PDB file of C-alpha atoms in Angstrom:
ATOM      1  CA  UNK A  47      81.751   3.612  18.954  1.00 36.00           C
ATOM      2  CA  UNK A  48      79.963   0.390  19.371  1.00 39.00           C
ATOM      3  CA  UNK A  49      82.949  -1.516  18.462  1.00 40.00           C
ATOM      4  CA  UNK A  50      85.555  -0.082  21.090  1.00 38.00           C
ATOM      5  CA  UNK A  51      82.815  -0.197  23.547  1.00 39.00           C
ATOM      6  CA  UNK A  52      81.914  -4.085  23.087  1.00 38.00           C
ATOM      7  CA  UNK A  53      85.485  -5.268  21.303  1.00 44.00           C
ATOM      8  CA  UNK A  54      86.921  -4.585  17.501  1.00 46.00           C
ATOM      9  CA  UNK A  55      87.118  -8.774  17.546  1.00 47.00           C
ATOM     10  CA  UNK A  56      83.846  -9.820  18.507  1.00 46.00           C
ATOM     11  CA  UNK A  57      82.026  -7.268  16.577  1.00 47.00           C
ATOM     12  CA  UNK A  58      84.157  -7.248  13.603  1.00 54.00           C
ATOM     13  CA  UNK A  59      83.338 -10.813  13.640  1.00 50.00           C
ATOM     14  CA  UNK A  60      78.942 -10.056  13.941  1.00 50.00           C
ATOM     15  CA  UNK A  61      79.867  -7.752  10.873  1.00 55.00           C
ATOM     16  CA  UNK A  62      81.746  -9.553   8.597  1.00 57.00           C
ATOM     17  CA  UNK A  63      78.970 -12.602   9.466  1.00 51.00           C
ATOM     18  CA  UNK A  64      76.215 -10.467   8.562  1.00 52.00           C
ATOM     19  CA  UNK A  65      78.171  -8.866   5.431  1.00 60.00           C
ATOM     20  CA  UNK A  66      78.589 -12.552   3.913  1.00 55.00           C
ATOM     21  CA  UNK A  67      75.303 -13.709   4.437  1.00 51.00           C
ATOM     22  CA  UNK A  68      73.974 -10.388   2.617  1.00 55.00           C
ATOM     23  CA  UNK A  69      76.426 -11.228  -0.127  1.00 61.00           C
ATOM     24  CA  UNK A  70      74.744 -14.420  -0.612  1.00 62.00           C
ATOM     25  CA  UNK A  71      71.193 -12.421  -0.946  1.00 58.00           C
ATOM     26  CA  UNK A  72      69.757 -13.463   2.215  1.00 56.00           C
ATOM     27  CA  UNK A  73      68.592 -11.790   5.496  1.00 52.00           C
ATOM     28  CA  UNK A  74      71.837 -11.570   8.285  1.00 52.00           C
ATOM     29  CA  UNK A  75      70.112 -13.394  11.088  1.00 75.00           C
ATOM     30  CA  UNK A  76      72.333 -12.596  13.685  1.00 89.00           C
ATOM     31  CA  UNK A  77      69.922 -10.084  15.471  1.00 94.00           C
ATOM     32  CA  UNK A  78      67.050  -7.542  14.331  1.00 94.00           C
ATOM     33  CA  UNK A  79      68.522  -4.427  12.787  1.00 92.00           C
ATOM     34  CA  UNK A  80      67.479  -0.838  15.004  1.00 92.00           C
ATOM     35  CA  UNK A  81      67.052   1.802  12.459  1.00 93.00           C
ATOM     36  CA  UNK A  82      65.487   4.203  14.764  1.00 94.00           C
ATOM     37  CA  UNK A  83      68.925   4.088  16.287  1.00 94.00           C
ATOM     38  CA  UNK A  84      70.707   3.610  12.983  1.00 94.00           C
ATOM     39  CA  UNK A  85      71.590   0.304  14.060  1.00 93.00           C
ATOM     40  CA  UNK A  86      73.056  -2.242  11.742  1.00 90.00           C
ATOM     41  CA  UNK A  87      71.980  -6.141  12.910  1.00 90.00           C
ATOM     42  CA  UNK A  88      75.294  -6.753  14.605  1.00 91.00           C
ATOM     43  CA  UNK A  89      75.293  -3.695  16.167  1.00 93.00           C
ATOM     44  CA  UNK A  90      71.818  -3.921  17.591  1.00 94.00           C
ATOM     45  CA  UNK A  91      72.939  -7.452  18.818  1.00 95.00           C
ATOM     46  CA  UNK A  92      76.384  -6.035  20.390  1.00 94.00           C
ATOM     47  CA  UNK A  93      73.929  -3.141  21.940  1.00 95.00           C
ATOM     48  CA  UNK A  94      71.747  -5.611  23.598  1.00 96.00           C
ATOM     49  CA  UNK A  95      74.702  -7.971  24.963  1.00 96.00           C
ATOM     50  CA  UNK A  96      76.404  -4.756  26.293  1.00 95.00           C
ATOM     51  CA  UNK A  97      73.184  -3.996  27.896  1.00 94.00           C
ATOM     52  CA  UNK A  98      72.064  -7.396  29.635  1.00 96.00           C
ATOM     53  CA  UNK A  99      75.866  -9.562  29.600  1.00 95.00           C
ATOM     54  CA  UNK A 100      75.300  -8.669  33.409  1.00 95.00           C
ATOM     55  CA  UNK A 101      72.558 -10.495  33.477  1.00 96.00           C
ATOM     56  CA  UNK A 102      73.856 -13.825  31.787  1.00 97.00           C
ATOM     57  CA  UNK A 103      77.308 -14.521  33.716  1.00 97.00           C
ATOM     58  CA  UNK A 104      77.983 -18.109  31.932  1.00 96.00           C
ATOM     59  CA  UNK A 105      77.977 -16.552  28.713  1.00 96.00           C
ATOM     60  CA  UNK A 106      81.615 -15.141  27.940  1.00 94.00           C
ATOM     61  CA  UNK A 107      80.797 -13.277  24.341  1.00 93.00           C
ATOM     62  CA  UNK A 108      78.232 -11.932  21.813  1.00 93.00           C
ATOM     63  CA  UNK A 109      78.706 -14.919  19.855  1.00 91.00           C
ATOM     64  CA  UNK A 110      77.302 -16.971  22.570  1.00 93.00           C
ATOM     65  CA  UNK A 111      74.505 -14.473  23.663  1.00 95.00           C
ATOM     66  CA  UNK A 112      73.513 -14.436  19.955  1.00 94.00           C
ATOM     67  CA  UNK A 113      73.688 -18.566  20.110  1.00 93.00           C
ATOM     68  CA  UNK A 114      71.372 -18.655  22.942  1.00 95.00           C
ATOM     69  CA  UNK A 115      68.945 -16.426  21.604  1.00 96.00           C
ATOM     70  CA  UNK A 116      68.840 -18.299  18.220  1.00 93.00           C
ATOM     71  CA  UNK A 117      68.449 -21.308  20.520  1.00 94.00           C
ATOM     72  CA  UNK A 118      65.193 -19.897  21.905  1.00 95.00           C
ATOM     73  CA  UNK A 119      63.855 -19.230  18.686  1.00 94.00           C
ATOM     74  CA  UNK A 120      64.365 -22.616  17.257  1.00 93.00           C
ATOM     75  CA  UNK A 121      62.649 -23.539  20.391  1.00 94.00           C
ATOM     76  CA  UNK A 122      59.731 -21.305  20.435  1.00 94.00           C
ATOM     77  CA  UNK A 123      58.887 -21.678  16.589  1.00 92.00           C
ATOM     78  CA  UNK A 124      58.957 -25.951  17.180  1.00 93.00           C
ATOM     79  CA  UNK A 125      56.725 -25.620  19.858  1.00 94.00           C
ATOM     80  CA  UNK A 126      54.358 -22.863  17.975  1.00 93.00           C
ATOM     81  CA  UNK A 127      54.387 -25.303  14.890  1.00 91.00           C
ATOM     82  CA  UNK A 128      53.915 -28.528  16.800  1.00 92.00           C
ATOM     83  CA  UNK A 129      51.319 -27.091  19.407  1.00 93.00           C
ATOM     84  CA  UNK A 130      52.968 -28.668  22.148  1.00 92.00           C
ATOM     85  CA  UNK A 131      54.084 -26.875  25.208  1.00 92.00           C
ATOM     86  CA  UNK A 132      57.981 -27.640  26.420  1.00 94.00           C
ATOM     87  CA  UNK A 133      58.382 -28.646  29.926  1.00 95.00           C
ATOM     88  CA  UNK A 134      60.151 -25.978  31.710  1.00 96.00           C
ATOM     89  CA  UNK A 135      59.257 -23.038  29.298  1.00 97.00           C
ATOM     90  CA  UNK A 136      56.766 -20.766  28.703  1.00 96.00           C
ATOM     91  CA  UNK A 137      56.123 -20.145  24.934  1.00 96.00           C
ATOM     92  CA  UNK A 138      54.071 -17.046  23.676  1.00 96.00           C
ATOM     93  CA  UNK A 139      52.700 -16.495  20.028  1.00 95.00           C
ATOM     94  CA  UNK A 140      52.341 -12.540  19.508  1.00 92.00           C
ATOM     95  CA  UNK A 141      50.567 -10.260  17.415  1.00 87.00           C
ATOM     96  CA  UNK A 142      51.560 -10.360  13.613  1.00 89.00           C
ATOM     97  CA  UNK A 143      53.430 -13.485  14.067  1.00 91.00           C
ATOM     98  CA  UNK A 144      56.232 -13.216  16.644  1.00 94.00           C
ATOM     99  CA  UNK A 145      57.289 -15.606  19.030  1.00 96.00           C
ATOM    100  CA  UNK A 146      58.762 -15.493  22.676  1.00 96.00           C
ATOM    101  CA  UNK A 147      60.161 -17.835  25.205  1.00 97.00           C
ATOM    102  CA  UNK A 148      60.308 -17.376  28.861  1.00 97.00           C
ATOM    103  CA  UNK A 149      62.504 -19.722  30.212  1.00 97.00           C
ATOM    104  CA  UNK A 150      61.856 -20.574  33.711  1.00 96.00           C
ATOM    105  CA  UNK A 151      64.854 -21.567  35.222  1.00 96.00           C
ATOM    106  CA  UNK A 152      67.144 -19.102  33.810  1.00 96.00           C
ATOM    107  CA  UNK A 153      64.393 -17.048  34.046  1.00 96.00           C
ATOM    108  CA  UNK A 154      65.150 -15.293  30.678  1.00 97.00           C
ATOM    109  CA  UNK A 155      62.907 -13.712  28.345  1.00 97.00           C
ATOM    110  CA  UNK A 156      63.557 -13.710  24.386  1.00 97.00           C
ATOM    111  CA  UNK A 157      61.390 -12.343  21.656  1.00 96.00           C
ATOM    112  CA  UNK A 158      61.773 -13.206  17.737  1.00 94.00           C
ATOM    113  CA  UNK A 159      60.091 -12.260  14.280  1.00 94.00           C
ATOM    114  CA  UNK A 160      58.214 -14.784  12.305  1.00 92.00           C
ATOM    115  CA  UNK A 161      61.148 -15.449  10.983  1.00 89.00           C
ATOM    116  CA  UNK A 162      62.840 -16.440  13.777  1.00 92.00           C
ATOM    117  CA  UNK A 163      65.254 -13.146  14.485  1.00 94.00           C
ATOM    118  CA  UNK A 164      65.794 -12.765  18.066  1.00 96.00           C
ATOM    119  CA  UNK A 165      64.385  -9.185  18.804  1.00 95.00           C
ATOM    120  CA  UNK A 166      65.538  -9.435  22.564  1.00 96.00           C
ATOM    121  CA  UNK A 167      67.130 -11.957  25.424  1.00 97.00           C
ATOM    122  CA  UNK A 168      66.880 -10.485  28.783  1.00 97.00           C
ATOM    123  CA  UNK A 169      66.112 -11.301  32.149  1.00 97.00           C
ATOM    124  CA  UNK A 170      63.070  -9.191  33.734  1.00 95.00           C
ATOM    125  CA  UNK A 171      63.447  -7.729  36.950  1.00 94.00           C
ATOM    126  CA  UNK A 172      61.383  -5.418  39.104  1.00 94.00           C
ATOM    127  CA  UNK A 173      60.310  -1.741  38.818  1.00 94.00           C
ATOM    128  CA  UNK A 174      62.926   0.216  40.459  1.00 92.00           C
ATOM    129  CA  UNK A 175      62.667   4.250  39.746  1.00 92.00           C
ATOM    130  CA  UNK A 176      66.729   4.523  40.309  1.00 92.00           C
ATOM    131  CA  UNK A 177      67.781   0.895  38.955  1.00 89.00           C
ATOM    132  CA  UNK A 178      65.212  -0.502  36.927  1.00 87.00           C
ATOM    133  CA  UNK A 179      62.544   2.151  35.251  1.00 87.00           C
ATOM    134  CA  UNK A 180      61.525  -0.381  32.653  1.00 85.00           C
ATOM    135  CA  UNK A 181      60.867  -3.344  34.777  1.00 90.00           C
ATOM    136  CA  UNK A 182      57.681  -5.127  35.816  1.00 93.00           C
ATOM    137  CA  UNK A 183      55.427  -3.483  38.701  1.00 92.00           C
ATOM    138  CA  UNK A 184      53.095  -5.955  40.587  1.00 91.00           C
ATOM    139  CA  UNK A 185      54.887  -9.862  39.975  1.00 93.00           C
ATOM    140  CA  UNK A 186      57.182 -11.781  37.177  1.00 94.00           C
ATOM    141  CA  UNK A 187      53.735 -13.908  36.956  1.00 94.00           C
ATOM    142  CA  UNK A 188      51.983 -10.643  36.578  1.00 93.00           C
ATOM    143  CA  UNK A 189      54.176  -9.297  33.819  1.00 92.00           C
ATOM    144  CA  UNK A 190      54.008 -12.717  32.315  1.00 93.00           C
ATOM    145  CA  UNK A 191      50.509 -12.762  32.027  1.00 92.00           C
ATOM    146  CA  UNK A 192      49.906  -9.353  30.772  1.00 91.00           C
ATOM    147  CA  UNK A 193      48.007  -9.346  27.267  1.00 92.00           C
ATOM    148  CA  UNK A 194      51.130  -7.806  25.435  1.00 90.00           C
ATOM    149  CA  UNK A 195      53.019 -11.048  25.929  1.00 93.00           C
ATOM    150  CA  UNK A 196      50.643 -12.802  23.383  1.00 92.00           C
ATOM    151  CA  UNK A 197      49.109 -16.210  23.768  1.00 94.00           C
ATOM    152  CA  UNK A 198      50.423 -19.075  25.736  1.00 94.00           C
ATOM    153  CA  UNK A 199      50.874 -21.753  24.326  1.00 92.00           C
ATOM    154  CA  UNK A 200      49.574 -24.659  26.566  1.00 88.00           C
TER     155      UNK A 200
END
């Protein structure tokens, strides 16, 4: 189960979050919900931070990963709103209304609704059949700049 594979305490904590917030008739933020992969919110955010915790060694928990993420988003949507690029980040406004960051010197990538639900944080890597089948072919610059990003903001 998703919970002995990530910790009962860290995602019994995601769930009973996202169970109180629903209680109070609002949207769990924590994370975008999977249903594809029947996939409450916490456990699509617990899936994810199994999946990329290698990739973010100073973060010690879900909770944090899920901070950091929600961190990007405040960031991306202020800089959508404001029009004003950050120093140090790349922010992209995609189709129907989402928002990503690329933060450069973590170089991170994190992807949120409109509403400002992370989607994704991970850290792109190369193409590698074995290692990586997902990853970027050509450069991170080239993957950066492909149309499917969405606009930079400059």
């Amino acid at each position: 189960t998703t919970a002995g594979k990530w910790g009962k305490t860290g995602m019994a904590a995601a769930e009973a979050s996202a169970k109180s917030i629903r209680a109070e008739g609002k949207i769990p933020h924590i994370w975008t919900a999977n249903p594809r992969r029947g996939l409450s919110n916490a456990q699509n955010a617990a899936t994810h931070w199994g999946k990329h915790k290698a990739e973010f060694p100073e973060l010690s928990s879900l909770s944090e990963y899920v901070e950091l993420a929600h961190r990007y988003s405040a960031l991306g949507r202020n800089a959508i709103k404001n029009g004003q690029s950050v120093p140090g980040y790349r922010i992209y406004q995609q189709n129907g209304g989402s928002v990503a960051v690329f933060d450069e010197a973590r170089g991170a990538w994190s992807a949120f609704t409109p509403d400002g639900i992370p989607q994704t944080l991970y850290k792109p890597r190369p193409y590698d059949a074995a290692t990586n089948p997902n990853g970027y072919r050509g450069t991170l610059e080239d993957w950066l700049r492909e149309p499917a990003r969405g606009s930079e903001l400059r």
